[in-house]
């Protein structure tokens, strides 16, 4: 019971600290911007433009999430180890596995909050559709609600900053709330102007793809947290980026190779290629992919605990 309370306290503290760095706000807005321009980029496609829009957006979510998770993990635990402030907790005493697990839960919460903003932006982009040379009148509500949501979030964060609070910590939840509100309101409006169910305008496979991309980001965040127990920030980012590339290659080029057994096969969580070809995601496949992702996270955290237990932080 005591370890559980300590775990929750560390997780809450790590969540708050993960939202405070300026890079969180920068990468959050970068992700929103990259997804927002996907309707423009997809207009150059020769095939199904709306499917390419989803593919570009999912790739942006994965790429920005990779760096956000890497930087957050490195600053959450790695910097505390190097500054030796982690000794304040370990001298309580707090078991090291509780500290590492709590840090990951806090980081996962911050990453989920950022992903909610990106998911909302993707839903707005899907409702807007690919931009062509002629303007379509039903795009106006999407542009108005999306712009209003983002500006209100920035205005709220600015007010909080003037009151002495952290700008990034105020911006992330405000974006998650207001952009999702804008997305679901516009999805309830059909192109003809009628009120419809929002699920009629978004394929359920897209929700599955967004869930798996978020799970992949959490896997990479767990890897970054594990690496930060021993490595400085640049090396932690290098390990995380390298794992992403090797994890993508492991599914296609690593069959039967010895090295592929030691790298998470992240192709299991990347279904965008199948969506472009018109494939569907079954509930069984989605469930097994989620189980694999969660087990991979637990395995990475177990490795992190083993590395952290032997780390001299005194």
Short mmCIF file of C-alpha atoms in Angstrom, two decimals, residues 91-254:
data_model
loop_
_atom_site.label_atom_id
_atom_site.label_comp_id
_atom_site.label_asym_id
_atom_site.label_seq_id
_atom_site.Cartn_x
_atom_site.Cartn_y
_atom_site.Cartn_z
CA UNK A 91 17.09 8.31 0.67
CA UNK A 92 13.46 8.18 1.91
CA UNK A 93 13.93 5.26 1.10
CA UNK A 94 12.00 4.73 -2.15
CA UNK A 95 12.60 1.50 -4.10
CA UNK A 96 14.21 2.21 -7.44
CA UNK A 97 11.60 0.21 -9.35
CA UNK A 98 8.89 2.40 -7.83
CA UNK A 99 10.77 5.54 -8.87
CA UNK A 100 11.27 4.33 -12.45
CA UNK A 101 7.67 3.11 -12.78
CA UNK A 102 6.29 6.36 -11.40
CA UNK A 103 8.43 8.39 -13.79
CA UNK A 104 7.13 6.38 -16.74
CA UNK A 105 3.50 6.78 -15.70
CA UNK A 106 3.97 10.54 -15.47
CA UNK A 107 5.70 10.68 -18.85
CA UNK A 108 2.97 8.50 -20.37
CA UNK A 109 0.33 10.90 -19.05
CA UNK A 110 2.09 13.91 -20.58
CA UNK A 111 2.53 12.08 -23.89
CA UNK A 112 -1.15 11.10 -23.91
CA UNK A 113 -2.15 14.72 -23.37
CA UNK A 114 -0.03 15.81 -26.33
CA UNK A 115 -1.36 12.97 -28.49
CA UNK A 116 -4.93 14.08 -27.75
CA UNK A 117 -4.14 17.45 -29.34
CA UNK A 118 -2.62 15.76 -32.39
CA UNK A 119 -5.54 13.34 -32.70
CA UNK A 120 -7.97 16.26 -32.63
CA UNK A 121 -5.95 18.05 -35.32
CA UNK A 122 -6.01 14.91 -37.48
CA UNK A 123 -9.80 14.64 -37.08
CA UNK A 124 -10.11 18.28 -38.15
CA UNK A 125 -7.88 17.59 -41.17
CA UNK A 126 -10.01 14.57 -42.13
CA UNK A 127 -13.18 16.65 -41.88
CA UNK A 128 -11.55 19.42 -43.92
CA UNK A 129 -10.33 16.99 -46.61
CA UNK A 130 -7.56 17.62 -49.13
CA UNK A 131 -7.14 21.21 -50.32
CA UNK A 132 -7.69 21.73 -54.04
CA UNK A 133 -7.58 24.79 -56.26
CA UNK A 134 -11.24 25.62 -55.63
CA UNK A 135 -12.57 26.57 -52.22
CA UNK A 136 -15.40 24.48 -50.77
CA UNK A 137 -17.88 26.29 -48.53
CA UNK A 138 -18.21 23.47 -45.99
CA UNK A 139 -14.53 23.92 -45.10
CA UNK A 140 -15.32 27.22 -43.35
CA UNK A 141 -16.62 25.71 -40.06
CA UNK A 142 -13.51 23.53 -39.79
CA UNK A 143 -11.17 26.47 -40.27
CA UNK A 144 -13.13 28.68 -37.87
CA UNK A 145 -13.44 26.14 -35.06
CA UNK A 146 -9.83 24.93 -35.40
CA UNK A 147 -8.41 28.46 -35.42
CA UNK A 148 -10.61 29.54 -32.53
CA UNK A 149 -9.64 26.50 -30.46
CA UNK A 150 -5.92 27.01 -30.97
CA UNK A 151 -6.04 30.77 -30.35
CA UNK A 152 -8.10 30.32 -27.19
CA UNK A 153 -5.62 27.73 -25.92
CA UNK A 154 -2.71 30.10 -26.57
CA UNK A 155 -4.60 32.98 -24.95
CA UNK A 156 -5.38 30.88 -21.86
CA UNK A 157 -1.76 29.73 -21.55
CA UNK A 158 -0.56 33.33 -21.90
CA UNK A 159 -2.90 34.48 -19.12
CA UNK A 160 -1.68 31.67 -16.88
CA UNK A 161 1.91 32.63 -17.63
CA UNK A 162 1.22 36.23 -16.59
CA UNK A 163 -0.18 34.89 -13.32
CA UNK A 164 3.07 33.07 -12.61
CA UNK A 165 2.22 29.60 -13.93
CA UNK A 166 4.10 27.63 -16.56
CA UNK A 167 3.09 28.44 -20.15
CA UNK A 168 3.72 24.91 -21.55
CA UNK A 169 1.95 23.27 -18.58
CA UNK A 170 -1.14 25.40 -19.25
CA UNK A 171 -1.00 25.08 -23.03
CA UNK A 172 -1.03 21.28 -23.28
CA UNK A 173 -4.32 20.59 -21.45
CA UNK A 174 -5.95 23.64 -23.03
CA UNK A 175 -5.05 22.44 -26.53
CA UNK A 176 -6.22 18.91 -25.75
CA UNK A 177 -9.59 20.16 -24.52
CA UNK A 178 -10.34 22.94 -27.01
CA UNK A 179 -9.05 21.21 -30.15
CA UNK A 180 -11.00 18.06 -29.32
CA UNK A 181 -14.10 20.15 -28.71
CA UNK A 182 -13.61 21.83 -32.10
CA UNK A 183 -12.98 18.50 -33.81
CA UNK A 184 -16.05 16.72 -32.50
CA UNK A 185 -18.34 19.69 -33.14
CA UNK A 186 -17.21 19.93 -36.77
CA UNK A 187 -17.51 16.16 -37.22
CA UNK A 188 -21.14 16.45 -36.16
CA UNK A 189 -21.69 18.80 -39.11
CA UNK A 190 -21.97 17.03 -42.46
CA UNK A 191 -20.71 18.76 -45.64
CA UNK A 192 -24.39 19.47 -46.40
CA UNK A 193 -24.80 21.28 -43.08
CA UNK A 194 -26.86 18.61 -41.29
CA UNK A 195 -26.21 17.28 -37.80
CA UNK A 196 -24.94 13.71 -38.03
CA UNK A 197 -23.08 11.19 -35.91
CA UNK A 198 -19.35 12.06 -35.87
CA UNK A 199 -18.48 8.39 -36.42
CA UNK A 200 -20.08 8.56 -39.87
CA UNK A 201 -17.29 10.80 -41.16
CA UNK A 202 -14.28 8.95 -39.72
CA UNK A 203 -13.40 5.35 -40.50
CA UNK A 204 -12.99 3.24 -37.37
CA UNK A 205 -9.69 1.93 -38.79
CA UNK A 206 -8.24 5.43 -38.37
CA UNK A 207 -8.97 5.36 -34.63
CA UNK A 208 -7.21 1.98 -34.42
CA UNK A 209 -4.20 3.41 -36.28
CA UNK A 210 -4.02 6.42 -33.95
CA UNK A 211 -4.19 4.15 -30.89
CA UNK A 212 -1.35 1.96 -32.16
CA UNK A 213 0.80 4.98 -33.06
CA UNK A 214 0.34 6.26 -29.52
CA UNK A 215 1.31 2.84 -28.19
CA UNK A 216 4.45 2.93 -30.36
CA UNK A 217 5.31 6.34 -28.91
CA UNK A 218 4.92 4.94 -25.40
CA UNK A 219 7.21 2.02 -26.30
CA UNK A 220 9.84 4.49 -27.53
CA UNK A 221 9.37 6.58 -24.38
CA UNK A 222 10.00 3.49 -22.24
CA UNK A 223 13.16 2.82 -24.25
CA UNK A 224 14.28 6.43 -23.77
CA UNK A 225 13.63 6.24 -20.03
CA UNK A 226 15.62 3.00 -19.81
CA UNK A 227 18.52 4.52 -21.77
CA UNK A 228 18.49 7.65 -19.59
CA UNK A 229 19.40 5.58 -16.52
CA UNK A 230 22.91 5.20 -17.97
CA UNK A 231 23.34 7.64 -20.86
CA UNK A 232 23.35 11.44 -21.30
CA UNK A 233 20.61 13.19 -23.27
CA UNK A 234 22.25 13.07 -26.77
CA UNK A 235 23.01 9.36 -26.42
CA UNK A 236 19.49 8.70 -25.12
CA UNK A 237 17.99 10.37 -28.19
CA UNK A 238 20.37 8.44 -30.47
CA UNK A 239 19.32 5.14 -28.90
CA UNK A 240 15.63 6.04 -29.23
CA UNK A 241 15.89 7.13 -32.87
CA UNK A 242 18.04 4.11 -33.71
CA UNK A 243 15.52 1.78 -32.10
CA UNK A 244 12.75 3.31 -34.21
CA UNK A 245 14.63 2.75 -37.47
CA UNK A 246 15.77 -0.74 -36.52
CA UNK A 247 12.29 -1.57 -35.26
CA UNK A 248 10.78 -0.61 -38.60
CA UNK A 249 13.41 -2.57 -40.52
CA UNK A 250 13.08 -5.61 -38.26
CA UNK A 251 9.63 -6.43 -39.62
CA UNK A 252 10.66 -6.39 -43.29
CA UNK A 253 14.42 -7.01 -43.54
CA UNK A 254 15.13 -8.72 -40.25
#
